[in-house]
Amino acid sequence: MIKSFFRLTLLLLLLVTACKDQKTIKAEAAEAEKTYVQDNYDKQEVTIEMRDGIKLHTTIYSPKDKSKKYPILMKRTPYSSRPYGKDEYATKIAPNVHLMKEGNIVVYQDVRGRWMSEGVYDNMRAYIPNKTDNTQIDESSDTYDTIDWLIKNVENNNGNVGIWGISYPGFYATYATIDAHPALKASSPQACIGDFFFDDFHHNGAFLLSYFRAVSLFGTMKDVPKDSAWYKLPDLGTKDQYQFFLDAGPLSNLNSYFEYEKLDNVLTSKSDKIDDVFWKEIIDHPNYDSVWKPKGIIQNLKNIKSSVATMVVGGFFDAEDLYGPLETYKAIEKNNPNNYNTLVFGPWDHGRWARSKVENFVGNYYFGDSISLNFQRDVETKFFNHFLKGDGSKNSGLPEAYVFDSGKKEWSSYDTWPPANIAKEELFLNANQELSNTKKGDSKEVFISDLKRPVPYSEDIKTVFTPRKYMTDDQRFAARRPDVVIFETEVLTEDFTLAGDIMAKLKVATTGTDADWIVKVIDVHPHDTPEQESGMQDHLKLSNYHLMVRSEVMRGRFRNSFENPEPFVPNEKTAVNIQLQDVYHTFKKGHKLQIQVQSTWFPLIDLNPQTFVPNIYKAKEEDFKNQTHTIFNDSSIEFSVLK
């Protein structure tokens, strides 16, 4: 008995010691990760002079191992290359941990006019072709001058440069491919902005009110280099943004949030001056005019040197930049058919492919494990290594298009995107909420658009900096409103796969002279769908889950031209076409495909007064009127269907 007691005590002591050792090992490993960059890289901060004399702050991390040469991986950003100071090290560098640990020279640069760089910031600076002197600068010339300096001044570089970036830095990665430096061999624009009239702050001319708090991030100018924030984000003073914007009324009532006394962004009560440059651009230029057009990069993706390989990355559920990466890939492909140009699109929201979490959720919806981690290891690292360390041939071992089927939850590879084996199919919006491949009779759906009770874009009561999770939100809450019209197929008897863009061809009328039109494509799950083990909000179930697959808005005034808006003729049947961005989604056997049509989507987008005014940003309270809208059943949705 005593011997048994001592044996048990000894065993418990060994187990406790083992647990302590495991905890110690984990703690030491975590600490080693924190100091990995400092332990393995030398850091220097330099200012690189551009051709016009402006100096840009640049941080360079070089491997301590000087026995071999390394390529340069660079990110240019408006969001700061912090931490500043030669003894202050980032805990992670490079696009992913693999590229960090195998050794690369990693460079971060504050773009012109941001943070520690000199110069004047221009939000999506316009490209200048055929420059005639050194005073004509743009992001292409700044990138060229930076690469030229790095190649000539950074020790142990192998003469090859790659550039990457997510979101706004992705825009700079795209920009680098135009008039590229000969040393630039690989560029990966990721979630890249393509055009501010269709990305982020606008969708087809409608203002994304949900981005309101982000405006000052881009529109507050500074006059000297700064290592701390000089802008201030508006404080809404509430957790209920729906009610905040509803109570605020017309957009002109929000001007006071952008009236600053000085550059440290102290709000004042004066009402005669708007100091925020970006807000001023938005409210003074409601149409696609000479301010917005030059800011677009898509139309300039011509004559890209074949020596620059591109890999465009995006997420099918990216609420911020979905237009940009898709249109960037397509423009490069169309204008430069002989270039190496690939597309990677996964089940991600904004930039999630760069995260280290194993489980891959977008909002409530689970898509699988290790999706981002596998991308980093097997795709992103392979791309950069091939073109910066390998032979750089077009035979990279990666597919032309690597895309994730968000219905089947699996990857596919294609030689083209969209795939060659697709066909266009139309489904008509018929009576009795029916969605079918033939138009049946003559019918119409009528609803009242009440601007005092606009359709919310989410059930959640919260404020957000920019919206994300709504892209996969359960849409049952909307389907059960009288001002959301639904059309639905029968239960599918076989899989139905969409691969490419979607075109809504609406035939509508309104009692007013303006209106917004929103179309959503929904995957209605069966009632017996197995529940997720985690990640779902408590009030939701996968049983009958209405998964939003794609959605888009068209500000009705722009139905014929984004440059020249025009009113509706009251009660006159009118065509409104809405292009919805690409999807790759299988509606599985046993599911249903549903279409929702509505005219408000609040406060994702601002309220259309439903009375035509020259500039909605300057509309008055009396301009906002409830109207009755009609959808005719010769309306249809054109899908790109995989055969």
XYZ file of C-alpha atoms in Angstrom:
643
model
C 0.000 0.000 0.000
C 2.786 2.454 1.002
C 4.819 1.550 -2.101
C 1.794 2.147 -4.287
C 1.262 5.540 -2.661
C 4.880 6.569 -3.331
C 4.662 5.333 -6.920
C 1.494 7.381 -7.469
C 3.076 10.466 -5.860
C 6.169 10.087 -8.030
C 4.022 9.709 -11.147
C 2.064 12.849 -10.279
C 5.304 14.774 -9.719
C 6.600 13.621 -13.097
C 3.367 14.660 -14.783
C 3.454 18.093 -13.130
C 7.088 18.525 -14.171
C 6.252 17.476 -17.730
C 3.392 19.978 -17.846
C 5.676 22.688 -16.549
C 8.272 21.745 -19.137
C 5.688 21.920 -21.909
C 4.536 25.317 -20.684
C 8.128 26.474 -20.502
C 8.846 25.183 -23.992
C 5.778 26.955 -25.383
C 6.642 30.179 -23.578
C 10.206 30.060 -24.840
C 9.008 29.341 -28.375
C 6.589 32.281 -28.228
C 9.356 34.545 -26.965
C 11.684 33.333 -29.725
C 9.012 34.182 -32.298
C 8.741 37.693 -30.884
C 12.468 38.270 -31.235
C 13.030 36.292 -34.451
C 13.413 39.370 -36.649
C 15.782 41.095 -34.228
C 17.806 37.890 -33.813
C 18.158 37.228 -37.536
C 17.977 40.597 -39.279
C 19.842 43.895 -39.246
C 17.641 46.966 -39.497
C 18.406 50.337 -40.994
C 16.238 53.373 -41.691
C 17.124 55.584 -44.638
C 15.609 58.413 -46.619
C 15.645 57.839 -50.362
C 15.573 60.924 -52.539
C 13.134 60.931 -55.435
C 13.865 62.598 -58.774
C 12.116 65.801 -57.661
C 14.111 66.029 -54.422
C 11.444 64.702 -52.030
C 12.789 62.147 -49.514
C 10.827 59.010 -48.624
C 11.334 57.198 -45.335
C 12.399 53.602 -45.951
C 13.037 50.750 -43.504
C 15.329 47.903 -44.585
C 15.624 44.515 -42.869
C 18.653 42.539 -44.120
C 19.570 38.985 -43.025
C 22.504 38.851 -40.597
C 23.857 35.916 -42.591
C 25.995 37.667 -45.229
C 27.272 34.483 -46.846
C 24.831 34.707 -49.764
C 22.819 37.171 -51.772
C 19.099 37.733 -51.333
C 16.272 39.228 -53.366
C 14.495 42.329 -52.152
C 10.840 42.091 -51.115
C 9.193 45.492 -50.785
C 5.925 46.952 -49.547
C 4.989 50.608 -50.078
C 2.269 51.806 -47.739
C 0.273 54.841 -46.596
C -0.329 53.064 -43.258
C 3.171 53.488 -41.749
C 6.354 51.430 -41.836
C 6.452 51.369 -38.022
C 8.071 50.713 -35.637
C 10.342 53.719 -36.068
C 13.842 53.810 -34.591
C 16.906 51.750 -35.495
C 16.576 49.599 -32.366
C 12.839 49.042 -32.735
C 12.048 45.861 -34.653
C 8.810 44.529 -36.118
C 7.916 41.063 -34.806
C 6.969 39.843 -38.288
C 8.183 40.951 -41.701
C 7.717 39.833 -45.333
C 4.475 38.573 -46.875
C 4.497 35.444 -44.686
C 6.552 33.562 -42.105
C 8.154 31.264 -44.707
C 9.571 34.138 -46.727
C 10.719 35.729 -43.478
C 12.507 32.664 -42.144
C 14.189 31.496 -45.322
C 15.840 34.875 -45.798
C 14.990 37.892 -47.922
C 15.869 41.559 -47.782
C 12.563 43.087 -46.693
C 11.820 46.766 -47.312
C 8.975 48.967 -46.101
C 8.408 52.502 -47.333
C 6.070 55.309 -46.268
C 4.666 56.671 -49.523
C 4.913 60.327 -50.444
C 3.166 62.606 -47.962
C 2.502 59.906 -45.350
C 4.007 59.374 -41.915
C 7.790 59.916 -41.973
C 8.033 60.684 -45.690
C 8.154 64.172 -47.137
C 5.910 65.565 -49.838
C 2.215 66.011 -50.440
C -0.072 62.999 -50.250
C -2.509 62.437 -53.091
C -5.197 59.845 -52.432
C -4.735 57.394 -55.331
C -2.342 59.649 -57.203
C -3.024 59.761 -60.943
C -0.585 58.097 -63.332
C 1.339 60.413 -65.669
C 2.335 58.743 -68.948
C 5.189 60.079 -71.078
C 6.766 62.203 -68.362
C 8.829 65.071 -69.765
C 10.842 66.242 -66.737
C 11.683 65.411 -63.118
C 8.848 67.500 -61.714
C 6.322 65.031 -63.136
C 6.094 62.317 -60.516
C 3.646 59.579 -59.645
C 3.726 56.316 -57.695
C 5.340 54.570 -60.655
C 8.273 56.972 -60.706
C 8.616 56.867 -56.899
C 8.742 53.064 -57.017
C 11.272 53.129 -59.852
C 13.534 55.577 -58.003
C 13.279 53.529 -54.807
C 14.179 50.257 -56.500
C 17.056 51.920 -58.309
C 18.497 53.170 -55.011
C 18.014 49.822 -53.251
C 19.726 47.802 -55.977
C 22.703 50.151 -55.932
C 23.022 50.659 -52.172
C 21.822 47.607 -50.245
C 24.514 44.979 -49.751
C 24.036 41.312 -50.609
C 21.051 41.822 -52.929
C 20.842 39.514 -55.946
C 19.454 42.161 -58.307
C 15.861 40.899 -58.204
C 12.995 42.775 -56.584
C 9.464 41.704 -55.703
C 6.657 43.873 -54.399
C 3.493 42.947 -52.552
C 0.730 44.654 -50.639
C -2.827 44.175 -49.381
C -5.579 46.779 -49.919
C -4.049 50.234 -50.449
C -0.498 48.760 -50.499
C -1.908 46.415 -53.153
C -2.702 49.461 -55.276
C 0.983 50.466 -55.026
C 1.997 46.929 -56.000
C -0.150 47.249 -59.126
C 1.246 50.711 -59.828
C 4.818 49.342 -59.683
C 4.190 47.245 -62.790
C 3.653 50.354 -64.938
C 6.936 51.702 -66.371
C 8.621 49.117 -64.147
C 12.270 49.185 -63.137
C 14.239 46.383 -64.892
C 15.002 44.796 -61.511
C 11.313 44.329 -60.691
C 10.602 40.672 -61.435
C 7.465 39.869 -59.433
C 4.455 41.803 -58.176
C 1.549 40.509 -56.121
C -1.281 43.050 -55.840
C -3.613 41.672 -53.156
C -7.102 43.045 -52.453
C -5.827 45.952 -54.495
C -7.889 49.104 -54.974
C -8.684 49.581 -58.652
C -10.922 52.655 -58.810
C -12.419 54.668 -55.952
C -15.721 55.065 -57.817
C -16.247 51.291 -57.700
C -14.076 50.167 -54.752
C -14.223 50.941 -51.056
C -15.964 54.331 -50.851
C -18.318 53.964 -53.810
C -20.133 51.100 -55.484
C -21.508 52.041 -58.880
C -21.716 55.639 -57.731
C -23.477 54.945 -54.431
C -21.550 56.222 -51.406
C -20.664 53.600 -48.826
C -21.806 55.374 -45.708
C -20.300 52.519 -43.709
C -16.855 53.905 -44.670
C -17.647 57.292 -43.147
C -15.244 56.845 -40.233
C -12.384 55.988 -42.623
C -12.574 59.227 -44.622
C -10.318 61.304 -42.364
C -7.622 58.619 -42.534
C -7.040 59.670 -46.141
C -8.191 63.270 -46.183
C -6.333 64.890 -43.294
C -3.164 66.410 -44.684
C 0.116 66.867 -42.819
C 2.898 69.328 -43.544
C 5.932 67.632 -41.933
C 7.069 64.021 -41.354
C 5.162 62.426 -38.442
C 5.830 59.267 -36.465
C 2.410 59.339 -34.766
C -1.123 59.802 -36.061
C -2.039 63.372 -37.075
C -5.633 62.490 -37.972
C -8.599 61.633 -35.781
C -11.375 59.189 -36.582
C -14.899 60.483 -35.920
C -16.475 59.305 -32.684
C -20.124 58.481 -33.326
C -20.882 58.416 -29.607
C -23.047 55.299 -29.954
C -22.868 51.573 -30.642
C -25.884 51.744 -32.963
C -24.654 53.091 -36.285
C -27.996 52.438 -38.004
C -29.760 54.812 -35.638
C -26.876 57.305 -35.675
C -27.005 57.779 -39.449
C -30.809 57.694 -39.528
C -30.931 60.482 -36.952
C -28.197 62.437 -38.766
C -30.405 62.903 -41.817
C -28.937 64.279 -45.087
C -25.226 63.759 -45.716
C -24.624 67.491 -45.502
C -25.311 67.230 -41.762
C -22.114 65.181 -41.429
C -19.846 67.960 -42.731
C -19.045 69.139 -39.217
C -17.017 65.962 -38.639
C -14.533 67.186 -41.243
C -14.043 70.769 -40.122
C -10.693 70.982 -38.380
C -9.109 73.865 -36.540
C -5.586 72.616 -37.218
C -3.674 69.552 -38.355
C -4.088 67.684 -35.091
C -7.728 67.306 -36.133
C -9.550 68.998 -33.269
C -13.229 69.243 -34.198
C -14.854 72.635 -33.931
C -18.364 73.965 -34.220
C -17.811 76.148 -37.250
C -19.885 75.251 -40.297
C -18.404 77.298 -43.115
C -15.277 75.336 -43.964
C -14.454 71.707 -44.763
C -10.786 70.976 -44.211
C -10.731 67.277 -45.049
C -9.469 67.012 -48.625
C -10.991 63.605 -49.323
C -14.440 64.468 -47.942
C -14.348 67.613 -50.048
C -13.629 65.534 -53.156
C -16.452 63.132 -52.333
C -19.175 65.715 -51.750
C -18.174 68.069 -54.568
C -17.809 65.324 -57.184
C -20.841 63.030 -57.076
C -20.324 61.801 -60.652
C -17.531 59.894 -62.392
C -15.672 63.008 -63.487
C -12.170 64.383 -63.984
C -11.389 63.905 -60.290
C -12.242 60.202 -60.087
C -11.287 58.937 -63.547
C -7.534 59.709 -63.317
C -7.355 58.025 -59.909
C -8.328 54.682 -61.443
C -5.414 52.373 -62.159
C -7.283 49.723 -64.179
C -7.305 51.710 -67.427
C -3.513 52.163 -67.244
C -2.549 48.492 -67.110
C -1.222 48.450 -70.664
C 2.228 47.661 -71.996
C 3.369 46.030 -68.759
C 6.808 44.556 -69.367
C 6.795 40.806 -69.835
C 9.714 40.645 -67.395
C 7.299 41.432 -64.530
C 5.296 38.431 -63.314
C 2.034 39.205 -61.536
C -0.054 37.186 -59.089
C -3.312 38.920 -58.160
C -4.867 37.723 -54.898
C -8.342 38.380 -53.540
C -11.186 37.073 -51.427
C -14.603 36.156 -52.786
C -16.125 37.696 -49.637
C -14.039 40.858 -49.493
C -16.405 43.712 -48.678
C -13.744 46.357 -49.315
C -11.886 45.461 -52.496
C -13.561 42.902 -54.714
C -13.789 44.975 -57.886
C -10.094 45.902 -57.762
C -8.330 42.518 -57.871
C -10.774 40.986 -60.343
C -10.539 43.925 -62.730
C -6.759 44.198 -62.244
C -6.270 40.583 -63.261
C -8.623 40.903 -66.232
C -7.031 44.150 -67.468
C -3.493 42.754 -67.320
C -4.671 39.578 -69.027
C -6.470 41.457 -71.799
C -3.783 44.041 -72.511
C -0.695 41.896 -71.936
C -1.648 38.377 -73.095
C 1.923 37.096 -73.213
C 2.757 38.051 -69.625
C 2.861 35.692 -66.671
C -0.318 36.725 -64.863
C -2.181 34.530 -62.387
C -5.243 34.829 -60.179
C -5.784 33.409 -56.683
C -9.210 33.843 -55.082
C -10.169 32.118 -51.866
C -12.973 32.077 -49.263
C -11.649 35.148 -47.523
C -12.698 38.574 -46.389
C -10.291 41.505 -46.595
C -6.699 40.266 -46.338
C -7.484 37.132 -44.316
C -5.066 35.056 -46.422
C -2.240 36.820 -44.568
C -3.458 35.661 -41.143
C -2.088 32.736 -39.136
C -5.330 31.383 -37.698
C -6.096 27.765 -38.607
C -9.900 28.013 -38.796
C -11.177 29.975 -41.785
C -14.410 31.866 -41.080
C -15.975 34.801 -42.834
C -18.440 36.197 -40.362
C -20.498 33.264 -39.111
C -19.676 30.938 -41.969
C -16.936 28.288 -41.774
C -15.041 27.279 -44.934
C -12.337 24.958 -43.614
C -9.011 24.704 -41.828
C -5.512 25.893 -42.824
C -6.738 27.548 -46.020
C -4.698 30.707 -45.464
C -1.690 28.833 -44.082
C -1.563 26.546 -47.098
C -1.816 29.503 -49.462
C 1.136 31.197 -47.777
C 3.301 28.081 -47.941
C 2.280 26.494 -51.240
C 1.312 29.442 -53.430
C 2.634 32.816 -52.271
C 6.084 31.583 -51.221
C 6.383 29.470 -54.340
C 5.537 32.454 -56.558
C 8.110 34.809 -55.099
C 10.833 32.164 -54.830
C 10.404 31.116 -58.443
C 10.736 34.625 -59.847
C 13.222 36.066 -57.359
C 15.425 33.063 -56.567
C 14.620 30.553 -59.310
C 14.892 30.597 -63.085
C 11.906 32.958 -63.495
C 10.410 31.010 -66.381
C 6.692 30.909 -67.014
C 6.695 27.319 -65.771
C 6.219 28.230 -62.115
C 4.272 25.125 -61.166
C 1.262 27.274 -60.272
C -2.047 27.327 -62.199
C -3.313 30.304 -64.170
C -6.342 30.535 -61.891
C -6.513 28.961 -58.451
C -10.003 29.494 -57.074
C -12.047 28.208 -54.153
C -15.564 26.880 -54.667
C -17.350 28.427 -51.697
C -20.262 25.978 -52.001
C -18.294 22.736 -52.249
C -15.531 24.192 -50.046
C -12.694 22.999 -52.256
C -10.013 24.460 -54.540
C -9.991 24.205 -58.332
C -7.365 25.054 -60.947
C -8.159 26.501 -64.370
C -6.166 27.540 -67.426
C -8.262 30.702 -67.766
C -10.576 32.785 -65.626
C -13.460 32.674 -66.050
C -13.139 29.004 -67.049
C -13.508 28.160 -70.721
C -16.394 25.755 -70.119
C -19.036 28.218 -68.924
C -22.316 29.227 -70.526
C -24.639 32.147 -69.877
C -28.027 31.210 -68.427
C -30.911 33.502 -67.502
C -33.404 33.020 -64.690
C -36.533 35.185 -64.677
C -38.162 36.942 -61.720
C -41.676 35.530 -61.985
C -44.851 35.842 -59.942
C -45.343 34.011 -56.648
C -41.667 34.503 -55.729
C -40.640 32.065 -58.453
C -37.210 32.078 -60.093
C -37.144 29.998 -63.262
C -35.521 29.746 -66.687
C -38.619 30.948 -68.542
C -40.727 34.094 -68.274
C -44.251 33.148 -67.198
C -47.069 35.525 -68.095
C -47.044 39.218 -67.267
C -46.748 40.090 -63.614
C -45.084 42.587 -61.352
C -44.038 43.019 -57.736
C -44.765 46.304 -55.986
C -43.296 47.590 -52.718
C -42.975 50.842 -50.793
C -39.486 52.155 -50.038
C -39.821 53.893 -46.665
C -36.800 56.102 -45.944
C -37.671 56.218 -42.251
C -37.337 52.432 -42.059
C -34.610 51.505 -44.573
C -33.572 47.877 -44.959
C -30.561 47.204 -42.698
C -27.538 45.465 -44.204
C -26.933 43.544 -40.975
C -28.802 42.400 -37.888
C -25.860 43.372 -35.693
C -26.097 46.405 -33.427
C -22.602 47.888 -33.529
C -20.359 50.439 -35.176
C -17.612 49.354 -37.558
C -14.615 51.060 -39.107
C -15.331 49.279 -42.382
C -17.887 46.470 -42.812
C -16.782 42.874 -43.418
C -18.889 40.052 -42.028
C -22.111 41.018 -43.817
C -20.764 39.396 -46.993
C -21.743 35.950 -45.640
C -24.507 37.039 -43.271
C -27.728 35.076 -42.978
C -30.270 37.034 -45.044
C -33.449 35.653 -43.456
C -33.954 38.918 -41.575
C -34.169 40.760 -44.911
C -36.245 38.137 -46.728
C -39.000 38.605 -44.150
C -39.427 42.347 -44.765
C -42.181 43.660 -47.077
C -39.745 46.009 -48.856
C -37.459 43.148 -49.895
C -38.804 41.152 -52.823
C -37.643 37.549 -53.093
C -37.536 35.086 -55.988
C -36.499 31.489 -55.462
C -35.904 28.283 -57.401
C -37.388 24.945 -56.483
C -35.141 22.680 -54.444
C -32.229 21.845 -56.753
C -32.081 18.256 -57.974
C -28.444 18.554 -59.044
C -25.464 20.784 -58.346
C -25.506 24.210 -60.019
C -22.085 25.915 -60.209
C -21.568 29.609 -60.949
C -18.104 30.594 -62.217
C -17.743 34.201 -63.311
C -19.723 37.403 -63.226
C -23.469 37.894 -62.797
C -25.630 40.441 -64.580
C -28.958 41.542 -63.139
C -31.200 42.805 -65.928
C -33.979 44.590 -64.095
C -37.066 46.143 -65.591
C -38.415 48.556 -63.006
C -40.504 51.651 -62.394
C -40.808 54.148 -59.553
C -43.243 56.837 -58.562
C -40.234 59.070 -57.894
C -37.418 60.345 -60.090
C -34.497 58.439 -58.533
C -33.920 55.153 -56.708
C -31.232 52.673 -55.758
C -31.509 49.044 -56.777
C -29.830 46.290 -54.793
C -29.637 42.663 -55.932
C -28.463 39.821 -53.704
C -27.749 36.211 -54.690
C -28.540 33.814 -51.824
C -27.759 30.130 -51.194
C -30.681 28.791 -49.126
C -29.500 25.782 -47.128
C -31.750 22.773 -46.397
C -33.534 22.605 -43.044
C -31.515 19.526 -42.066
C -28.065 21.062 -42.702
C -25.678 19.858 -39.948
C -24.775 22.608 -37.517
C -21.299 24.101 -37.204
C -19.435 23.160 -34.058
C -18.292 26.743 -33.448
C -18.184 30.250 -34.841
C -21.911 30.882 -35.290
C -23.698 33.695 -33.462
C -26.005 32.228 -30.810
C -29.257 33.334 -32.448
C -28.421 31.705 -35.797
C -28.521 28.144 -37.095
C -27.360 26.590 -40.362
C -30.824 25.084 -40.719
C -32.353 27.142 -43.562
C -29.333 29.514 -43.467
C -29.602 32.149 -46.211
C -25.936 32.555 -47.229
C -25.293 35.710 -49.217
C -23.046 34.693 -52.108
C -22.928 38.008 -53.964
C -24.614 41.408 -53.794
C -24.375 44.808 -55.437
C -26.046 48.191 -55.689
C -26.709 50.431 -58.654
C -27.526 54.066 -58.009
C -30.367 54.396 -60.491
C -29.324 57.795 -61.808
C -26.184 56.143 -63.222
C -28.011 53.343 -65.057
C -26.955 54.704 -68.463
C -23.839 56.711 -67.609
C -21.651 57.247 -64.552
C -20.569 60.581 -66.007
C -24.006 62.002 -66.802
C -26.738 61.011 -64.335
C -30.357 61.234 -65.384
C -33.680 61.041 -63.542
C -36.311 58.367 -63.906
C -39.582 59.291 -65.530
C -42.193 58.550 -62.843
C -44.106 55.289 -63.426
C -42.234 54.569 -66.666
C -40.830 51.072 -67.164
C -37.042 51.393 -67.258
C -34.101 49.034 -67.724
C -31.484 48.956 -64.953
C -28.547 46.604 -65.416
C -26.301 45.735 -62.483
C -23.057 43.794 -62.850
C -22.287 41.688 -59.810
C -18.639 40.687 -59.374
C -17.398 37.176 -60.059
C -18.273 34.219 -57.881
C -17.186 30.606 -57.805
C -19.921 28.841 -55.914
C -21.800 25.588 -56.205
C -25.424 25.602 -55.118
C -25.539 21.999 -54.029
C -28.282 19.482 -54.643
C -30.980 20.008 -52.018
C -30.306 23.761 -51.736
C -32.241 26.614 -53.363
C -31.025 29.701 -55.207
C -32.743 32.881 -54.065
C -32.654 36.439 -55.410
C -33.477 39.404 -53.189
C -34.240 42.833 -54.658
C -34.541 45.978 -52.535
C -33.954 49.742 -52.708
C -32.278 50.560 -49.398
C -29.285 48.904 -47.716
C -28.595 50.981 -44.655
C -26.203 52.243 -43.504
C -23.966 50.261 -45.825
C -24.862 52.840 -48.456
C -26.312 56.295 -47.959
C -29.986 56.955 -48.512
C -31.055 57.951 -51.985
C -33.640 60.755 -51.557
C -35.675 59.051 -54.308
C -36.117 62.508 -55.761
C -33.578 63.442 -58.413
C -31.235 66.190 -57.249
C -27.990 67.293 -58.921
C -25.882 66.236 -55.927
C -27.124 63.808 -53.268
C -24.371 64.922 -50.874
C -26.049 68.330 -50.796
C -29.675 67.164 -50.758
C -32.075 68.822 -48.313
C -34.386 67.153 -45.804
C -37.421 67.913 -47.990
C -35.863 66.061 -50.951
C -36.181 62.696 -49.185
C -39.522 61.096 -49.992
C -41.025 57.640 -49.770
C -41.771 56.103 -53.154
C -43.442 53.023 -54.580
C -41.257 50.785 -56.721
C -42.227 48.105 -59.236
C -40.279 45.107 -60.536
C -41.600 43.561 -63.755
C -41.295 39.844 -64.420
C -39.361 40.241 -67.660
C -36.491 41.084 -65.298
C -33.826 38.387 -65.262
C -30.497 37.424 -63.740
C -27.804 36.231 -66.150
C -25.389 33.749 -64.603
C -22.073 32.312 -65.770
C -22.707 28.591 -65.292
C -19.996 25.945 -65.279
C -20.732 23.075 -67.643
